[in-house]
mmCIF file with all atom_site columns, N, CA and C in Angstrom:
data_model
loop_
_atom_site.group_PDB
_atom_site.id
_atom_site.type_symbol
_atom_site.label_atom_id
_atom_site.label_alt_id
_atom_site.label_comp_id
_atom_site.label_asym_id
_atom_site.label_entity_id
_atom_site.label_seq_id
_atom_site.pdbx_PDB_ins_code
_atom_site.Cartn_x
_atom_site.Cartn_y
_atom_site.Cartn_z
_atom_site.occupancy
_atom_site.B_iso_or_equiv
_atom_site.pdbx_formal_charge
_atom_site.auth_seq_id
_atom_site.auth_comp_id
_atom_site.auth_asym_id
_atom_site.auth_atom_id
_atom_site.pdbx_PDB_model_num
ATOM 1   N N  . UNK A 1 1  ? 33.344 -0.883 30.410 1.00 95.00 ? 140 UNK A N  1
ATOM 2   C CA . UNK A 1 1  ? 34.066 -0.151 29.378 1.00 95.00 ? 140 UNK A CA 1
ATOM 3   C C  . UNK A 1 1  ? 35.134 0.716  30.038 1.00 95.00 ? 140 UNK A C  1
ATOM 4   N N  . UNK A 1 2  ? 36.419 0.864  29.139 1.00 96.00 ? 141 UNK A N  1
ATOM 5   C CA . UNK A 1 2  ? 37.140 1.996  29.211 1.00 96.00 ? 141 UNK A CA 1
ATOM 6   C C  . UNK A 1 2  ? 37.178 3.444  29.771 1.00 96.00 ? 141 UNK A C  1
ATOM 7   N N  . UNK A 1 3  ? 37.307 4.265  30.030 1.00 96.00 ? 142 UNK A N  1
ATOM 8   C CA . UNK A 1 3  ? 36.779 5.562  29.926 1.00 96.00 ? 142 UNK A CA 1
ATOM 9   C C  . UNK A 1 3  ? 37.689 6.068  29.053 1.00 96.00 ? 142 UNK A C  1
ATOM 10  N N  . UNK A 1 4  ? 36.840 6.433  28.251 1.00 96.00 ? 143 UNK A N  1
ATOM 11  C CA . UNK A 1 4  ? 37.378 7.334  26.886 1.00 96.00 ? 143 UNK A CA 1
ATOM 12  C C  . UNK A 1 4  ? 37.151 6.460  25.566 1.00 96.00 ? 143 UNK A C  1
ATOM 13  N N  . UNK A 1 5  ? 37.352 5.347  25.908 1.00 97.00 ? 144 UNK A N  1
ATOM 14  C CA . UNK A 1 5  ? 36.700 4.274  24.631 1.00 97.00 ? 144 UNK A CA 1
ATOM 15  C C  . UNK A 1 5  ? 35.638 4.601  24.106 1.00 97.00 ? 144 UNK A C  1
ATOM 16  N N  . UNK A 1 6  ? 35.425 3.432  22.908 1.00 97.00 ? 145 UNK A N  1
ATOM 17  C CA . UNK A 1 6  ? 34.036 3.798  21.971 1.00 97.00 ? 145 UNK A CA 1
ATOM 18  C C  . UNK A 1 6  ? 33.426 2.436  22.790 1.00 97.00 ? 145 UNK A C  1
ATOM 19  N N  . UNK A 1 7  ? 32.012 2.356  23.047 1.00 97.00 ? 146 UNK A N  1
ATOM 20  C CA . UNK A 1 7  ? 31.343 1.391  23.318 1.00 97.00 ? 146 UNK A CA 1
ATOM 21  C C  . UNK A 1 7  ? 30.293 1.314  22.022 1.00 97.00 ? 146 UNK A C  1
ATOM 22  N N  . UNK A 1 8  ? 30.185 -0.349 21.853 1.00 97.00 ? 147 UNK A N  1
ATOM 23  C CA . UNK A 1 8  ? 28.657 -0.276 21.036 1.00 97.00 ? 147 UNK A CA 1
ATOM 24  C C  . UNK A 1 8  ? 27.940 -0.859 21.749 1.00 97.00 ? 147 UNK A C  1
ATOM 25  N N  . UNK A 1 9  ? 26.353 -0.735 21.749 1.00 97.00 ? 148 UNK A N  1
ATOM 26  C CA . UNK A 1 9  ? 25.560 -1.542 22.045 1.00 97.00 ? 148 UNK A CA 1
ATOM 27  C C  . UNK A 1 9  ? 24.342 -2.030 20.982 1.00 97.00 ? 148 UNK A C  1
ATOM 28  N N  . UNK A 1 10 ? 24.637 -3.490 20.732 1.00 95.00 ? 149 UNK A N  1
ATOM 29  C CA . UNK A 1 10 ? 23.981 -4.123 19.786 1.00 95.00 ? 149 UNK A CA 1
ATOM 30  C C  . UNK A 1 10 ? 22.178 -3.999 20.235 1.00 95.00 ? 149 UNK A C  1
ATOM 31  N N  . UNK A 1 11 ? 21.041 -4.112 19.318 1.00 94.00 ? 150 UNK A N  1
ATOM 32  C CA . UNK A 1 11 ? 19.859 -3.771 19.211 1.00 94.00 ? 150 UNK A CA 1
ATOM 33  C C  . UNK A 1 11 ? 19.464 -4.575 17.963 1.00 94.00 ? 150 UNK A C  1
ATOM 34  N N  . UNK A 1 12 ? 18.839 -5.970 18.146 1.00 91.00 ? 151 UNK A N  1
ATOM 35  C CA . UNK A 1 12 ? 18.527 -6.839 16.924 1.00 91.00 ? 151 UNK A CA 1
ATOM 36  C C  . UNK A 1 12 ? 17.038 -6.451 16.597 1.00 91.00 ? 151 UNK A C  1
ATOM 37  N N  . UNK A 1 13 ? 16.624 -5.885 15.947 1.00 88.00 ? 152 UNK A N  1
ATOM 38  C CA . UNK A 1 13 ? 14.958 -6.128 15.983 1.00 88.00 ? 152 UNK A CA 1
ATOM 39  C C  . UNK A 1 13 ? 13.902 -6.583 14.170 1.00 88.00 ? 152 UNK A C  1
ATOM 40  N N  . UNK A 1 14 ? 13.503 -7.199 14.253 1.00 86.00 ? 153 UNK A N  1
ATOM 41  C CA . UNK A 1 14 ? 13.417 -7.766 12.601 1.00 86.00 ? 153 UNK A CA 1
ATOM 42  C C  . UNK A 1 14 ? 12.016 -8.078 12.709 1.00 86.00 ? 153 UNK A C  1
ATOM 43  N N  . UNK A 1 15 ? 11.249 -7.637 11.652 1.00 85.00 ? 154 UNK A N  1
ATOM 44  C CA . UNK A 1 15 ? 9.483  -7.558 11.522 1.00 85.00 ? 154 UNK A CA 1
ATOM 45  C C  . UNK A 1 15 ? 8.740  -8.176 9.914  1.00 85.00 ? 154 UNK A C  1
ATOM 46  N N  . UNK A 1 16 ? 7.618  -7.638 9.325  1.00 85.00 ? 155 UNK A N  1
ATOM 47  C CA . UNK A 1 16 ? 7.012  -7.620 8.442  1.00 85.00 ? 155 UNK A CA 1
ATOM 48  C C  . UNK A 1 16 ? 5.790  -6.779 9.085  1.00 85.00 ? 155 UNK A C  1
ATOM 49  N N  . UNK A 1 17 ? 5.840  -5.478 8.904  1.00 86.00 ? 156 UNK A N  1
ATOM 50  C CA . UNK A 1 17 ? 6.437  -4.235 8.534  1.00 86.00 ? 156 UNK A CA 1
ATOM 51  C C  . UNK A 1 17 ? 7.452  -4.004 9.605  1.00 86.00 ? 156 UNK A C  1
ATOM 52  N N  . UNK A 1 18 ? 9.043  -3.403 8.925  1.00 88.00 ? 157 UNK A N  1
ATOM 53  C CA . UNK A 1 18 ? 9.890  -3.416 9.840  1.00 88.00 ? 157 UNK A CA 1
ATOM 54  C C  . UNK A 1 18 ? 9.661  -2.661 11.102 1.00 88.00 ? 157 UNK A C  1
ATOM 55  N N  . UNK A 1 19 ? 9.912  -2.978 12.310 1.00 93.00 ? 158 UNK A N  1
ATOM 56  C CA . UNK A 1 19 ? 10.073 -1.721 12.760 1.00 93.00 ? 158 UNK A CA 1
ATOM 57  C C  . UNK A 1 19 ? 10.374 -0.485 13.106 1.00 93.00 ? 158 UNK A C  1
ATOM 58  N N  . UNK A 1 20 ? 9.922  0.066  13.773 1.00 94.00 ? 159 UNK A N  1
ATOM 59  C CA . UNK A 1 20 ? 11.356 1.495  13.915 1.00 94.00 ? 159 UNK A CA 1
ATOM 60  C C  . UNK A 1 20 ? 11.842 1.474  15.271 1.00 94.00 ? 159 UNK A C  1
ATOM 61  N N  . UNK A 1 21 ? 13.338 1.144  15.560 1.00 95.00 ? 160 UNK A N  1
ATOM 62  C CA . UNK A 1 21 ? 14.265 1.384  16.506 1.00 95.00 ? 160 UNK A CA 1
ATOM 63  C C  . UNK A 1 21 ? 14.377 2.118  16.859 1.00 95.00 ? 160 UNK A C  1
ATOM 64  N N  . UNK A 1 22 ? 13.849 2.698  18.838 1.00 96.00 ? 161 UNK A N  1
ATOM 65  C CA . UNK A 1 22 ? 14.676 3.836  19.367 1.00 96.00 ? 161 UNK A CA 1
ATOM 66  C C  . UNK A 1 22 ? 15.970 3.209  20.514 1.00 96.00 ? 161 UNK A C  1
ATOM 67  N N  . UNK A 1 23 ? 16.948 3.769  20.842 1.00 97.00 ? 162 UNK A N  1
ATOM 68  C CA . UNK A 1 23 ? 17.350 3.892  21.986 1.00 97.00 ? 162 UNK A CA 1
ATOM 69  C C  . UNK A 1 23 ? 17.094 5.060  23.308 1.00 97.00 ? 162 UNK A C  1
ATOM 70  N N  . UNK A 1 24 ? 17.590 4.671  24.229 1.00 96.00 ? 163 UNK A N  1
ATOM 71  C CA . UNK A 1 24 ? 17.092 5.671  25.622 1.00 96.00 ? 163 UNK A CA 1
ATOM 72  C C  . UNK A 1 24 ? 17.932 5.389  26.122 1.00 96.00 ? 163 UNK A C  1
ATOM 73  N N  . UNK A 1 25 ? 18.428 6.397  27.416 1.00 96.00 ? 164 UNK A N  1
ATOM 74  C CA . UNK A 1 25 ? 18.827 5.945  28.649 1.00 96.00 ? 164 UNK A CA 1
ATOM 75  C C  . UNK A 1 25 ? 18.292 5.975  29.791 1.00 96.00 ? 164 UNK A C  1
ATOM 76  N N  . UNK A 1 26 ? 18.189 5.055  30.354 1.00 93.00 ? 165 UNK A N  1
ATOM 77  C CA . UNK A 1 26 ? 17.136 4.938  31.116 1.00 93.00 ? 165 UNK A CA 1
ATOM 78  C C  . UNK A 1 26 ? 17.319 6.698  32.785 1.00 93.00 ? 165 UNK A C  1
ATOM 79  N N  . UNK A 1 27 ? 16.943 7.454  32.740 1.00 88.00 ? 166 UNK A N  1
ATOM 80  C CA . UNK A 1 27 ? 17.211 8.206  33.562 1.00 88.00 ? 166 UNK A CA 1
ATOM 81  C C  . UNK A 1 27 ? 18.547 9.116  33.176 1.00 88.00 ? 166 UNK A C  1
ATOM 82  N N  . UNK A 1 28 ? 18.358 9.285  32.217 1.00 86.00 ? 167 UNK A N  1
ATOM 83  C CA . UNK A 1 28 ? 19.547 10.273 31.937 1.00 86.00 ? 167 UNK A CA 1
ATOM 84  C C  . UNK A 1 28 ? 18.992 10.772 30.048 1.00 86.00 ? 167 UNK A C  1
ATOM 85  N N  . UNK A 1 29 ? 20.359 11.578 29.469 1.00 91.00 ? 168 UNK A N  1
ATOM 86  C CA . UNK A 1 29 ? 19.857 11.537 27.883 1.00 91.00 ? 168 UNK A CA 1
ATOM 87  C C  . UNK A 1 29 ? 21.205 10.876 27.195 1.00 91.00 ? 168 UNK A C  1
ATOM 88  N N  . UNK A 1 30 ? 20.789 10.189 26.050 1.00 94.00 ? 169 UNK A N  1
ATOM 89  C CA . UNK A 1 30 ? 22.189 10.089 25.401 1.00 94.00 ? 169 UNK A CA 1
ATOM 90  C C  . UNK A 1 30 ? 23.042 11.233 25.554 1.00 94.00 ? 169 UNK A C  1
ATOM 91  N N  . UNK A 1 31 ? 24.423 10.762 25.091 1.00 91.00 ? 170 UNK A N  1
ATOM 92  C CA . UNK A 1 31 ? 25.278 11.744 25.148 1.00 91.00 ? 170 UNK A CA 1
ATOM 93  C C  . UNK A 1 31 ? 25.816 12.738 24.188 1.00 91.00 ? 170 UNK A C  1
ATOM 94  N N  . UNK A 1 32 ? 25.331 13.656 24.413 1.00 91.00 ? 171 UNK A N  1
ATOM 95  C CA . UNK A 1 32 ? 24.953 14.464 23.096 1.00 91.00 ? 171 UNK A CA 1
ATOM 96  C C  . UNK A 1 32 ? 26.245 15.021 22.172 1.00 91.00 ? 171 UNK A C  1
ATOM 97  N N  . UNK A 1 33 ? 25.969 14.404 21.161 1.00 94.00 ? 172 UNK A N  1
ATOM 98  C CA . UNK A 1 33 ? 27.003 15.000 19.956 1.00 94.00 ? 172 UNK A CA 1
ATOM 99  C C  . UNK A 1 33 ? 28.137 13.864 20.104 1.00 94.00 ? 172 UNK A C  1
ATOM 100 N N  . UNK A 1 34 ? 28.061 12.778 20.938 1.00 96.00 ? 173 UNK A N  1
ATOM 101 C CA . UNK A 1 34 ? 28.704 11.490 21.063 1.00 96.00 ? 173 UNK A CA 1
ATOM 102 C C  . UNK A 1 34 ? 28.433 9.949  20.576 1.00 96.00 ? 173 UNK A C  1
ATOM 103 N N  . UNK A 1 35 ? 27.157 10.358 20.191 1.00 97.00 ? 174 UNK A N  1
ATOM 104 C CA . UNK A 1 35 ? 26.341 9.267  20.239 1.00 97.00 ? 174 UNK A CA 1
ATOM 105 C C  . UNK A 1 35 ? 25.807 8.905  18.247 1.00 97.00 ? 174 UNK A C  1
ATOM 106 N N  . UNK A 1 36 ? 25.854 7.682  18.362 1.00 96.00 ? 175 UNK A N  1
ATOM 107 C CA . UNK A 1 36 ? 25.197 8.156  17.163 1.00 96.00 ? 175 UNK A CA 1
ATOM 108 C C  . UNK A 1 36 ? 24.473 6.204  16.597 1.00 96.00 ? 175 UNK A C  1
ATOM 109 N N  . UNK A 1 37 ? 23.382 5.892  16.116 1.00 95.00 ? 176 UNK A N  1
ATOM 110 C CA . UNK A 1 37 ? 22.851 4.705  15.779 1.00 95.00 ? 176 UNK A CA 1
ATOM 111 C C  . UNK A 1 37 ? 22.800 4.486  14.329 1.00 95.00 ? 176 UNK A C  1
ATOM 112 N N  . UNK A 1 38 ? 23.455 3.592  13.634 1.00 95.00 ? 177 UNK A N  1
ATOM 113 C CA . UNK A 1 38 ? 23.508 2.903  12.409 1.00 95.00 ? 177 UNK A CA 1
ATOM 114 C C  . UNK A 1 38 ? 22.546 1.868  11.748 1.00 95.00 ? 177 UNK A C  1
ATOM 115 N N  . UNK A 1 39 ? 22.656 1.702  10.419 1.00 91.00 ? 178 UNK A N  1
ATOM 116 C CA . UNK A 1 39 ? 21.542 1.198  10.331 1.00 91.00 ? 178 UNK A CA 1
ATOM 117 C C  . UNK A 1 39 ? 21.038 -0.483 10.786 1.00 91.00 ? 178 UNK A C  1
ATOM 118 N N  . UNK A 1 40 ? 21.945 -0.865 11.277 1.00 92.00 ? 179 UNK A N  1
ATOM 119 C CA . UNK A 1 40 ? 21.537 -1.999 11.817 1.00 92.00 ? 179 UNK A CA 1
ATOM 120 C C  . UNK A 1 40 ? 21.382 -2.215 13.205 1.00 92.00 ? 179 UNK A C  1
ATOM 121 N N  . UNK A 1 41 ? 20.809 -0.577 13.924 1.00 94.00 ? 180 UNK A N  1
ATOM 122 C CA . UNK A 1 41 ? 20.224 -0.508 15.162 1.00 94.00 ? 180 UNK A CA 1
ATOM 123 C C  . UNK A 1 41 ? 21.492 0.079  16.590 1.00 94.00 ? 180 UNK A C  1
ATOM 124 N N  . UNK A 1 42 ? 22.822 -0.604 16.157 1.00 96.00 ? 181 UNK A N  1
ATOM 125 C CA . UNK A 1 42 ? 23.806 -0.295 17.006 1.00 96.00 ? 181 UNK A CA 1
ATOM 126 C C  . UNK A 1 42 ? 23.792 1.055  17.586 1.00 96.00 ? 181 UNK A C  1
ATOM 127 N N  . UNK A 1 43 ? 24.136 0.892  18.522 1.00 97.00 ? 182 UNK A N  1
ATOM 128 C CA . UNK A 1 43 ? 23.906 2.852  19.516 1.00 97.00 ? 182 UNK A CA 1
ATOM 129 C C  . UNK A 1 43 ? 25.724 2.414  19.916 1.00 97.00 ? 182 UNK A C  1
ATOM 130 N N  . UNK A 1 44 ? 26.479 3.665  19.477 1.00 98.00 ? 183 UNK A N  1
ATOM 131 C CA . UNK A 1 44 ? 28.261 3.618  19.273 1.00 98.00 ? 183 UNK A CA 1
ATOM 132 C C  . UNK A 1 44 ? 28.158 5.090  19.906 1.00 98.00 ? 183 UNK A C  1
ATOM 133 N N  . UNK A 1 45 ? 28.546 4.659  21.503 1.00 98.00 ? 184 UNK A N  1
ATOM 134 C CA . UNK A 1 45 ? 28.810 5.687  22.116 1.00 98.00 ? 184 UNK A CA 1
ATOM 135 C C  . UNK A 1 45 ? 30.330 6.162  22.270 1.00 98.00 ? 184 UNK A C  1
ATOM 136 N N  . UNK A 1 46 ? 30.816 7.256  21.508 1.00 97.00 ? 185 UNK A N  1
ATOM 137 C CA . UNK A 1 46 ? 32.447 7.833  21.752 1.00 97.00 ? 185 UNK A CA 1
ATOM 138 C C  . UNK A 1 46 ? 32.913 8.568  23.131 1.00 97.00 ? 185 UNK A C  1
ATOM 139 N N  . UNK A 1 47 ? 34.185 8.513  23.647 1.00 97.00 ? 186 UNK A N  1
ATOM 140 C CA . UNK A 1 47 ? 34.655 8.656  24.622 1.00 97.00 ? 186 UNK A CA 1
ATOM 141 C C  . UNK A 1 47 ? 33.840 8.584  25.517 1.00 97.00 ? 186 UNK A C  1
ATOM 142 N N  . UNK A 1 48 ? 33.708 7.490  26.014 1.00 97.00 ? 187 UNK A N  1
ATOM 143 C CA . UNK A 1 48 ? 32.747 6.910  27.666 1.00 97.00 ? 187 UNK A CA 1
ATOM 144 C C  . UNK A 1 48 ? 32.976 7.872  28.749 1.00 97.00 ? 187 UNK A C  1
ATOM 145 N N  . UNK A 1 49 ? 32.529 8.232  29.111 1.00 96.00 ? 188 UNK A N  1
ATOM 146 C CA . UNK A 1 49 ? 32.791 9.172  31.181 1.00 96.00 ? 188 UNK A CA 1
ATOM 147 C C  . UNK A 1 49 ? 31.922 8.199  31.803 1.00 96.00 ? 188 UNK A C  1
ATOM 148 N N  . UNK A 1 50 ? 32.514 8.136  33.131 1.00 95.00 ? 189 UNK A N  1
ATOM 149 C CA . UNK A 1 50 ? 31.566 7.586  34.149 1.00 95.00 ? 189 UNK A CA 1
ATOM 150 C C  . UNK A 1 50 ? 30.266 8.261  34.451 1.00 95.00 ? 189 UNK A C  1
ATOM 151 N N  . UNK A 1 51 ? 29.982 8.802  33.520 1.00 94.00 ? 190 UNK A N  1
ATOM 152 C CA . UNK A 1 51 ? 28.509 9.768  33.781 1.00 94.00 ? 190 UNK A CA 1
ATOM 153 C C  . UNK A 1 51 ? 27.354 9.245  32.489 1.00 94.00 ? 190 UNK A C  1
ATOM 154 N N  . UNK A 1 52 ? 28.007 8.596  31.964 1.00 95.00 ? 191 UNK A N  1
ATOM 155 C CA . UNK A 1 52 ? 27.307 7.481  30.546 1.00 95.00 ? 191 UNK A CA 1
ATOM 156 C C  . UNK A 1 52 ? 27.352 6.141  30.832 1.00 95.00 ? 191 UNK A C  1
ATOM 157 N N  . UNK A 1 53 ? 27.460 5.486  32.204 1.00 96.00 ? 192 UNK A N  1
ATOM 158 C CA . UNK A 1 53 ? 27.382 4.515  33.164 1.00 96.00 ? 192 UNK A CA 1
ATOM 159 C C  . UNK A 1 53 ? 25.665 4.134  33.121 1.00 96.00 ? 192 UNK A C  1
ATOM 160 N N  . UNK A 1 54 ? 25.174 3.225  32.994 1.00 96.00 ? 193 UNK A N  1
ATOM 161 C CA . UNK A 1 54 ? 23.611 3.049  33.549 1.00 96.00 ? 193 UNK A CA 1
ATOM 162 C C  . UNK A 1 54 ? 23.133 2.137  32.689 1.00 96.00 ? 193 UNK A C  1
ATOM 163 N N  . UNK A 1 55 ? 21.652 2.064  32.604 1.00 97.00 ? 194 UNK A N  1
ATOM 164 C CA . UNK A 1 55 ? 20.867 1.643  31.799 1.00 97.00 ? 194 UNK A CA 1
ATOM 165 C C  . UNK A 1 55 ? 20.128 1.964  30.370 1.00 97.00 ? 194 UNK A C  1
ATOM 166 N N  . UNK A 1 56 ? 20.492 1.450  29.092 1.00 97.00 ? 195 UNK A N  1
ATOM 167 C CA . UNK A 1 56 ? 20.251 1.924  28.210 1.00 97.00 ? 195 UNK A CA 1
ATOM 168 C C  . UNK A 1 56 ? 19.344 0.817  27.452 1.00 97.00 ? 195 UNK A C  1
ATOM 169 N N  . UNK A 1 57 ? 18.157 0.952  27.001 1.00 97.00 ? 196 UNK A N  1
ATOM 170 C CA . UNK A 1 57 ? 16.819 0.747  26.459 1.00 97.00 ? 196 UNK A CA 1
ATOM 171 C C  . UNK A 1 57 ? 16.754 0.787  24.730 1.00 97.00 ? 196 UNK A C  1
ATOM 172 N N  . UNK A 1 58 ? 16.876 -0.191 24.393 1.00 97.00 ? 197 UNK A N  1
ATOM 173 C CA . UNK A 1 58 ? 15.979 -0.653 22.690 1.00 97.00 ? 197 UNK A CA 1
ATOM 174 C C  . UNK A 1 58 ? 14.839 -0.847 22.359 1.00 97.00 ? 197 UNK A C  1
ATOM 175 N N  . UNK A 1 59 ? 14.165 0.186  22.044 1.00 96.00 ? 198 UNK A N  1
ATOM 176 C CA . UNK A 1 59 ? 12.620 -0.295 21.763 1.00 96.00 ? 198 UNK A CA 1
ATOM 177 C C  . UNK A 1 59 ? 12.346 -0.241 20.067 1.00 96.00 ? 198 UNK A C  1
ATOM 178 N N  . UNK A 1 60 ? 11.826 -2.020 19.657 1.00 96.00 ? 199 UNK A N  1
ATOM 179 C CA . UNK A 1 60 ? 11.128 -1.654 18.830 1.00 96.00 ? 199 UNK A CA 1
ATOM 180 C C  . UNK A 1 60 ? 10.009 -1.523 18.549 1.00 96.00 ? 199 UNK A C  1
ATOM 181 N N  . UNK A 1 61 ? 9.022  -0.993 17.495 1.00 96.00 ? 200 UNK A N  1
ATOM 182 C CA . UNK A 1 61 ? 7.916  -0.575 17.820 1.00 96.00 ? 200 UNK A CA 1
ATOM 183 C C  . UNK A 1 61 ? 7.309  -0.775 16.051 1.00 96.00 ? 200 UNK A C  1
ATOM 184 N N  . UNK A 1 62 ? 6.298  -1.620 16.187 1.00 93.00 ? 201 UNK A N  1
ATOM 185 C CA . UNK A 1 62 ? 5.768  -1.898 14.685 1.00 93.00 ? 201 UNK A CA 1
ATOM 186 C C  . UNK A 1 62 ? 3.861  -1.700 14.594 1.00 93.00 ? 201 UNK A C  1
ATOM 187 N N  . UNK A 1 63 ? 3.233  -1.965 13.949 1.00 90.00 ? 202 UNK A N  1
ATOM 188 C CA . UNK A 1 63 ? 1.916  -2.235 14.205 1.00 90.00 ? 202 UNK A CA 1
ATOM 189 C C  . UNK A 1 63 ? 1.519  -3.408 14.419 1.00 90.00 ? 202 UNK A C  1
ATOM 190 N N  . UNK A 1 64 ? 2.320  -4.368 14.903 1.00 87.00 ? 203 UNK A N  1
ATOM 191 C CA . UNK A 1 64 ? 1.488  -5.725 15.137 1.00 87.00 ? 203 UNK A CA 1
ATOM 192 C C  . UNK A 1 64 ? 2.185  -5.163 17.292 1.00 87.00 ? 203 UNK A C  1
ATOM 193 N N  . UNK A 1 65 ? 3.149  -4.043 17.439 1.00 91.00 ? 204 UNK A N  1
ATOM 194 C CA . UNK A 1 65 ? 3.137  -4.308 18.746 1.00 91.00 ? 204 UNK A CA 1
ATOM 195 C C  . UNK A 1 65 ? 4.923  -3.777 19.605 1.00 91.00 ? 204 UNK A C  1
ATOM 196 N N  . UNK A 1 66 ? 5.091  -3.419 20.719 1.00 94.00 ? 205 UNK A N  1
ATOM 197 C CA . UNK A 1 66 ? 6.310  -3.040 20.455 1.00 94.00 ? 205 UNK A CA 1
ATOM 198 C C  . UNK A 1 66 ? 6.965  -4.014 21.736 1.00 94.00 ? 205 UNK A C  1
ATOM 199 N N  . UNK A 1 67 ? 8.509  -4.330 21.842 1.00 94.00 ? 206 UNK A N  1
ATOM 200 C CA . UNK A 1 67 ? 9.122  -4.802 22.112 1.00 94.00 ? 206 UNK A CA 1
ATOM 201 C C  . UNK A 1 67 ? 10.446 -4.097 22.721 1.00 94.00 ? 206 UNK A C  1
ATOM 202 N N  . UNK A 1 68 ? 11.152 -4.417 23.876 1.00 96.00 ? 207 UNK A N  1
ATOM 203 C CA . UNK A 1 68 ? 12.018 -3.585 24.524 1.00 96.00 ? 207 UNK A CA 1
ATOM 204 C C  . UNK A 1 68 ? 13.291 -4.376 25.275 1.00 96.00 ? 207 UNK A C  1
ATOM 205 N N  . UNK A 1 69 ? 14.552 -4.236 25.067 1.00 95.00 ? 208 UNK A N  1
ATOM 206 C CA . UNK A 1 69 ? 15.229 -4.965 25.853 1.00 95.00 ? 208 UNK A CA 1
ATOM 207 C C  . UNK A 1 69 ? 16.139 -3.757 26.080 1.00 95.00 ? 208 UNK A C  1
ATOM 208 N N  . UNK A 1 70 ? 17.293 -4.109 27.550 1.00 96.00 ? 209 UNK A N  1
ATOM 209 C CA . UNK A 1 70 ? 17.828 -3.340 28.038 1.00 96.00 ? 209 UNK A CA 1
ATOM 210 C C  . UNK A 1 70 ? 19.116 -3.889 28.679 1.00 96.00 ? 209 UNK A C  1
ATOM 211 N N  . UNK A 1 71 ? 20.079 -2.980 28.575 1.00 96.00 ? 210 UNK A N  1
ATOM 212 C CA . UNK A 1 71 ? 21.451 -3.369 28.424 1.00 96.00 ? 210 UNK A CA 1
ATOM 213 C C  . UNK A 1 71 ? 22.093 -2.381 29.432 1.00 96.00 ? 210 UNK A C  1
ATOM 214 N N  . UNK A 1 72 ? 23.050 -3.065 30.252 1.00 96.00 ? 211 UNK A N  1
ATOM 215 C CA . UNK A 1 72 ? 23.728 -2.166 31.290 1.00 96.00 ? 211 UNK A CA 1
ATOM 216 C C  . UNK A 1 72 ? 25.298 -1.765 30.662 1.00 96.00 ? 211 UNK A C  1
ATOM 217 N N  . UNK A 1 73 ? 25.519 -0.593 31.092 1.00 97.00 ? 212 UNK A N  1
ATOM 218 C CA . UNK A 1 73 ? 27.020 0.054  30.594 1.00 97.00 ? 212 UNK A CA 1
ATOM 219 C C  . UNK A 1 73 ? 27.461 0.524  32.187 1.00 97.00 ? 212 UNK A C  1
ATOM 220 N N  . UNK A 1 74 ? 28.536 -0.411 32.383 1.00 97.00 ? 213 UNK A N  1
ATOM 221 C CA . UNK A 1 74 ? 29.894 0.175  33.643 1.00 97.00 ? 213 UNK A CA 1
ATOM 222 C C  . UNK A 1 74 ? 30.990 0.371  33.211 1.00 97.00 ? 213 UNK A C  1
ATOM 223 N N  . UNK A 1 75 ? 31.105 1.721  33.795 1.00 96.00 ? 214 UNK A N  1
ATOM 224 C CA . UNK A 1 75 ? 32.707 2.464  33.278 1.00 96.00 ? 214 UNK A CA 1
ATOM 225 C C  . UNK A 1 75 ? 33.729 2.272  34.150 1.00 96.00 ? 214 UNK A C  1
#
């Protein structure tokens, strides 16, 4: 990504009972007051810094069990 761009990062997760979607970063926190997830899971991070660089984590989580994939961001 850009620095200063908007990045999204897509998060598909689909159940019976739905689940509930978090994001993370892996070793750091989102970027606060930048960040924000919609309802179809997307995490739309505004103006990128090379300090929002890393590993960022989708977990969903239902009662039959939870599920996690993970997505890299380079600035």
């Amino acid at each position: 990504a850009v620095a200063g761009s908007t990045v999204e990062l897509g998060c598909s997760a689909r159940g019976d009972p739905a689940p509930q979607v978090q994001w993370h970063k892996e070793h750091g926190d989102l970027p606060w007051g930048r960040h924000e997830v919609d309802r179809e899971h997307t995490l739309r991070i505004r103006a990128v810094t090379s300090a929002d660089a890393g590993a960022y984590v989708c977990t969903a989580q239902s009662q039959l069990g939870t599920a996690a994939a993970t997505t890299f961001l380079h600035v």
